[in-house]
Amino acid sequence: MARIRSDFSPARFCPARLQVPWPRPAQLFDLMFSNVRQTVLTAHAVKVTIATALLAAVAACSDGTSTGPIVPEGKVLLPTSSTSVQPIFQQMKDAMFAVPFAAQREIQINSGPNPTQFRENIASDGQGNLFYRSGDVSSLHHGDPDMMEILLNLRRRQSLLYRDPVISDVDLFTANYRVVDMGTNPVVAGVPCGRLHISRLAGDERDPHFELSVDPVTGMTMAWDEVDFQGTVLGSMEVLDFTAGAPDTTGLLPVTEQLTKDALKIWKPLGVQVDHPVLAPTLLPPGFQLVTASRSFYDDGVETAEFIRQEFSDGFETVVLMHKAPTLTTLEARFHPGSVQVETMSSWTFVTGEILTCEVILAGRVSEARLLSMLASSF
């Protein structure tokens, strides 16, 4: 679903933000996420004022009537009063990189009337190196299967690190999430697993949650379901075939960073490090904090661009903010109110556009209200 948010009021916010050639939003999504918008999203545009949308977003985020997500019965692993963290969470964080294996997985993403379903092959040498190759995409209900296969391979890093639910920081995760052992023991691809229910502590009853089948020995996630508050499965992954030990990576592609990056120090003002203003959101989704920042460079042989990339995390989910360096003064920018487009796909929200001549892209598995509030607090 997509909407155009227009008629942004520059008087509400401060300095000018950018206007230089850079990759189109669709190209930037190609750099970050694994789903093809033209085959997954049903997009239609409705013009509304961005000022009204932002006020509604702030109101939604500050509404104190939330009752919190529904929690199943079972053994509560988080939160805990214990000073020691369950070792399984550290295992879950490290498993994909530390355990040598080869696997075939099936992915399904339910967005719109037709789900997107495909298979993929992944492997790890246990030394921090991952490998990937898209598998069968013949069950794709719409779009071009050949293009889907090409894009999956191009965006393999984003598939494994952003699309899949992954613990990225154990301390943040334990501070922000509720984990319940559901008491079931599914067997996935021959591997006995425990079933974990994971939900945000600061979430509300409409937030989706994850149910993971995890190998208690290695911490490997063998299957996951993302479920909304009505019990509808938004997306899922299941390992169909799993081989432990050193993998045969013949025909697989190494999973490497696709952008050239200069890392920035997040404990110092970013603008000082790059000699120009940097968007600095102050109203983050609950539990999120800035974890990485970089000056990134994009070159596809046709277009080149430099942009600031910031990642915010709550230990389990990531919000990515990218924007260009400014070239216009504050006064000049007032003549360019701009607009943003909001698109949703499953539980993901994507905000792209130009505000005060500032081209921005903001994306994450959080609500539209929270992302718009985050964007508003950046100016």
XYZ file of C-alpha atoms in Angstrom:
379
model
C 0.000 0.000 0.000
C 1.360 3.460 -0.806
C 0.312 7.008 -0.113
C 1.794 10.348 -1.116
C 2.224 12.674 1.830
C 2.545 16.192 0.405
C 2.453 19.905 1.286
C 5.079 19.593 3.998
C 5.316 22.756 6.108
C 8.988 23.839 6.268
C 8.285 26.400 8.979
C 7.911 23.559 11.484
C 11.437 22.322 11.030
C 14.927 23.656 10.633
C 17.843 23.483 8.269
C 17.892 22.652 4.621
C 18.649 19.111 3.607
C 20.036 18.271 0.173
C 19.447 18.008 -3.519
C 22.064 16.197 -5.565
C 21.787 13.279 -8.003
C 21.562 9.936 -6.247
C 20.006 6.513 -6.784
C 16.251 6.437 -7.151
C 14.364 5.067 -4.102
C 13.711 1.747 -5.818
C 17.446 1.330 -6.394
C 18.170 2.045 -2.757
C 15.591 -0.532 -1.667
C 17.442 -2.940 -3.922
C 20.533 -2.251 -1.815
C 18.825 -2.933 1.498
C 15.945 -5.371 1.310
C 15.139 -8.670 -0.292
C 11.591 -8.201 -1.573
C 10.712 -6.856 -4.984
C 8.284 -3.994 -4.610
C 6.783 -4.276 -8.067
C 5.866 -7.890 -7.466
C 4.914 -7.704 -3.799
C 3.353 -4.292 -3.209
C -0.058 -3.202 -4.372
C 0.635 0.505 -4.650
C -1.909 3.308 -4.883
C -1.427 6.970 -3.999
C -3.705 9.258 -2.021
C -2.697 12.885 -1.420
C -2.874 14.104 2.166
C -0.948 16.790 4.043
C 2.220 15.582 5.645
C 1.661 17.938 8.561
C -1.608 16.183 9.382
C 0.041 12.797 8.978
C 2.868 13.703 11.323
C 0.493 15.029 13.974
C -1.500 11.813 13.724
C 1.727 9.821 13.993
C 2.790 11.606 17.159
C -0.663 11.115 18.660
C -0.603 7.415 17.813
C 2.815 6.932 19.359
C 1.872 8.758 22.556
C -1.478 7.073 23.050
C -1.416 5.623 26.559
C -4.289 3.203 26.045
C -2.149 0.316 24.806
C -2.684 -2.955 26.610
C 0.444 -4.600 25.229
C 0.769 -7.657 23.011
C -0.940 -10.925 23.883
C 1.542 -13.297 25.530
C 1.089 -17.086 25.393
C 1.389 -19.389 28.343
C 4.786 -20.954 28.886
C 8.113 -20.488 30.625
C 9.138 -16.815 30.537
C 12.797 -16.492 29.522
C 12.694 -12.683 29.241
C 12.325 -10.382 31.043
C 14.167 -11.854 33.975
C 15.448 -10.629 37.332
C 18.547 -12.780 36.951
C 21.846 -10.991 36.386
C 22.962 -13.714 33.972
C 21.521 -13.901 30.480
C 20.309 -17.198 29.053
C 23.187 -18.546 26.894
C 20.726 -19.462 24.136
C 20.409 -15.784 23.157
C 24.149 -15.431 22.546
C 24.034 -18.700 20.601
C 21.177 -17.375 18.466
C 23.195 -14.233 17.719
C 26.315 -16.150 16.669
C 24.873 -19.337 15.148
C 24.692 -18.420 11.470
C 28.318 -17.245 11.482
C 29.849 -19.713 13.958
C 28.192 -22.997 12.921
C 29.346 -24.629 9.652
C 26.337 -25.842 7.658
C 24.516 -25.923 4.343
C 20.744 -25.523 4.092
C 17.877 -25.087 1.696
C 15.103 -22.853 2.977
C 11.625 -21.877 1.832
C 10.496 -18.268 2.301
C 6.933 -16.997 2.083
C 5.894 -13.354 2.372
C 2.189 -12.606 2.580
C 1.457 -9.125 1.288
C -1.628 -8.624 -0.835
C -3.826 -11.357 -2.289
C -0.968 -13.508 -3.593
C 1.921 -14.593 -1.371
C 5.486 -14.426 -2.628
C 7.118 -17.814 -2.174
C 10.582 -18.997 -3.144
C 13.494 -21.151 -2.031
C 17.082 -20.229 -1.303
C 20.319 -22.039 -0.531
C 22.637 -20.741 2.178
C 25.845 -21.966 3.776
C 28.349 -20.929 6.428
C 31.955 -22.012 6.865
C 31.720 -21.406 10.614
C 34.426 -18.732 10.331
C 32.115 -15.779 9.761
C 31.691 -16.253 6.008
C 28.236 -16.792 4.491
C 27.267 -18.001 1.012
C 23.977 -17.725 -0.866
C 22.198 -18.737 -4.056
C 18.514 -18.314 -4.828
C 16.646 -21.561 -5.396
C 13.289 -22.367 -6.975
C 11.161 -19.279 -7.700
C 8.699 -21.095 -9.974
C 5.898 -20.701 -7.395
C 6.028 -16.906 -7.754
C 2.393 -15.907 -8.306
C 3.109 -12.614 -10.017
C 6.047 -10.752 -11.505
C 8.990 -12.100 -13.460
C 10.616 -15.207 -11.885
C 13.876 -14.616 -13.781
C 14.115 -11.056 -12.453
C 13.190 -12.265 -8.969
C 16.072 -14.745 -9.067
C 18.523 -12.058 -10.195
C 17.430 -9.632 -7.487
C 17.510 -12.239 -4.734
C 21.115 -13.028 -5.589
C 22.041 -9.339 -5.784
C 20.470 -8.612 -2.411
C 21.631 -11.728 -0.610
C 23.254 -9.857 2.287
C 20.103 -7.848 2.947
C 18.015 -11.024 2.879
C 20.010 -12.667 5.649
C 20.670 -9.634 7.863
C 17.516 -7.519 7.510
C 14.629 -9.662 6.310
C 15.271 -12.548 8.705
C 14.730 -11.962 12.454
C 18.251 -11.946 13.904
C 19.569 -10.979 17.342
C 22.203 -8.342 16.627
C 22.925 -7.181 20.195
C 22.175 -9.438 23.172
C 22.098 -6.614 25.745
C 19.640 -4.538 23.699
C 17.566 -7.604 22.911
C 17.233 -8.648 26.559
C 16.284 -5.070 27.508
C 13.591 -4.712 24.848
C 11.966 -8.091 24.276
C 9.761 -10.614 25.981
C 10.615 -14.258 25.215
C 8.387 -17.176 26.177
C 9.238 -20.853 25.711
C 5.986 -22.133 24.184
C 6.647 -25.671 25.437
C 6.478 -27.360 22.034
C 9.316 -29.264 20.365
C 8.961 -29.262 16.577
C 11.425 -31.198 14.431
C 12.600 -29.147 11.450
C 14.692 -30.795 8.722
C 15.531 -33.549 11.192
C 16.672 -31.129 13.903
C 14.783 -31.169 17.265
C 13.908 -27.593 18.230
C 12.283 -25.523 20.930
C 9.597 -22.976 20.010
C 10.047 -19.382 21.226
C 7.475 -16.564 21.202
C 9.226 -13.172 20.857
C 7.458 -9.807 21.255
C 8.455 -6.227 22.038
C 8.129 -5.142 25.662
C 7.223 -1.619 24.536
C 4.885 -2.824 21.798
C 1.132 -2.545 21.767
C -1.549 -5.125 21.089
C -1.474 -4.453 17.332
C 2.240 -5.150 16.912
C 3.214 -8.429 15.230
C 5.339 -10.988 17.032
C 7.696 -13.791 15.992
C 7.558 -17.495 16.710
C 10.930 -19.183 16.169
C 11.914 -22.846 16.060
C 15.445 -22.851 17.471
C 17.977 -25.666 17.788
C 18.817 -25.566 21.536
C 22.256 -27.072 20.888
C 23.563 -24.565 18.326
C 21.099 -21.660 18.560
C 20.325 -21.987 14.843
C 16.896 -20.693 13.814
C 15.383 -23.485 11.727
C 11.987 -21.870 11.102
C 10.168 -18.644 11.905
C 6.715 -17.155 11.539
C 5.832 -13.485 11.828
C 2.264 -13.224 13.129
C 0.057 -10.143 13.432
C -2.321 -9.340 16.284
C -5.177 -11.145 14.508
C -3.165 -14.349 14.176
C -2.439 -13.905 10.468
C 0.988 -15.119 9.358
C 2.734 -12.216 7.612
C 5.843 -14.117 6.608
C 7.635 -17.363 7.290
C 10.828 -19.329 6.777
C 11.405 -23.059 7.106
C 14.598 -25.030 6.569
C 13.779 -27.931 4.241
C 17.191 -29.585 4.165
C 20.049 -29.129 6.635
C 23.581 -30.556 6.574
C 25.917 -29.842 9.495
C 29.657 -29.563 8.945
C 31.925 -27.915 6.389
C 29.727 -27.024 3.388
C 30.296 -27.455 -0.317
C 29.992 -23.863 -1.548
C 30.287 -24.703 -5.259
C 27.873 -22.494 -7.164
C 27.109 -20.297 -4.153
C 27.862 -16.572 -3.970
C 29.799 -15.029 -1.054
C 27.681 -12.731 1.097
C 29.623 -9.477 1.163
C 28.967 -5.768 1.685
C 27.683 -4.172 -1.520
C 28.531 -0.578 -0.664
C 31.810 1.208 -0.106
C 31.627 2.699 3.383
C 33.603 5.046 5.588
C 32.582 4.286 9.166
C 31.667 7.250 11.377
C 32.035 7.461 15.164
C 28.518 7.370 16.610
C 29.658 8.943 19.909
C 30.740 12.132 18.073
C 28.491 14.569 16.163
C 28.147 13.083 12.693
C 27.965 16.461 10.959
C 31.401 17.416 12.278
C 32.880 14.245 10.805
C 31.495 14.835 7.315
C 31.552 18.667 7.218
C 27.837 19.069 6.520
C 24.561 18.774 8.453
C 23.333 15.246 9.145
C 19.771 14.268 9.973
C 19.637 13.376 13.659
C 16.218 11.998 14.693
C 15.394 12.518 18.353
C 12.085 10.617 18.519
C 13.048 6.987 17.926
C 10.783 3.937 18.113
C 10.755 2.583 21.696
C 13.955 0.741 22.587
C 15.886 1.769 19.470
C 19.231 3.519 19.490
C 21.840 4.498 16.922
C 24.269 1.592 16.475
C 26.174 2.351 13.249
C 26.734 5.300 10.948
C 28.723 5.607 7.758
C 29.358 7.711 4.703
C 28.435 5.285 1.941
C 29.125 5.371 -1.765
C 26.995 3.869 -4.510
C 28.131 3.210 -8.074
C 26.250 0.939 -10.467
C 28.199 2.004 -13.537
C 25.480 4.440 -14.555
C 24.846 6.543 -11.464
C 27.093 7.411 -8.562
C 26.059 8.811 -5.218
C 27.334 9.546 -1.735
C 24.971 9.433 1.206
C 24.874 9.178 4.977
C 23.568 5.870 6.276
C 22.488 5.389 9.892
C 21.213 2.180 11.462
C 19.094 2.130 14.601
C 18.442 -1.118 16.458
C 16.609 -2.522 19.459
C 18.775 -5.646 19.381
C 16.426 -7.594 17.099
C 15.021 -5.205 14.500
C 16.759 -2.508 12.468
C 15.601 0.846 11.104
C 17.731 2.304 8.307
C 17.898 6.041 7.540
C 19.752 7.274 4.460
C 19.991 10.774 3.075
C 22.132 12.895 0.800
C 24.504 15.696 1.742
C 22.901 19.177 1.616
C 23.632 21.563 -1.222
C 20.992 24.298 -0.676
C 20.795 26.927 2.028
C 17.958 27.021 4.534
C 16.383 30.001 2.730
C 16.535 28.276 -0.668
C 15.066 25.109 0.771
C 11.922 26.915 1.933
C 10.826 27.086 -1.720
C 10.872 23.273 -1.951
C 8.322 21.876 0.577
C 8.527 18.393 -0.902
C 6.587 15.225 -0.181
C 7.167 11.666 0.942
C 5.644 8.381 -0.133
C 4.725 5.778 2.462
C 4.673 2.162 1.346
C 3.908 -0.908 3.412
C 4.735 -4.506 2.691
C 3.774 -7.100 5.249
C 4.994 -5.525 8.527
C 7.624 -3.370 6.805
C 7.184 0.372 6.323
C 9.145 2.363 3.730
C 9.193 6.164 3.657
C 10.875 7.822 0.676
C 10.824 11.248 -0.874
C 12.097 14.773 -0.567
C 11.494 17.247 2.249
C 12.980 20.754 2.154
C 14.994 19.473 -0.827
C 16.256 16.642 1.383
C 15.968 13.300 -0.362
C 15.492 10.640 2.303
C 14.782 6.973 2.655
C 13.672 5.497 5.972
C 12.700 1.859 6.375
C 12.111 -0.717 9.059
C 9.794 -3.319 10.500
C 7.948 -0.722 12.609
C 4.678 1.143 12.164
C 4.072 4.036 9.797
C 3.234 6.302 12.745
C 6.563 5.650 14.429
C 8.606 6.094 11.248
C 6.862 9.373 10.373
C 7.415 10.638 13.914
C 11.075 9.655 13.635
C 11.369 11.500 10.331
C 9.631 14.609 11.689
C 12.066 14.773 14.609
C 15.023 14.807 12.174
C 14.383 18.315 10.832
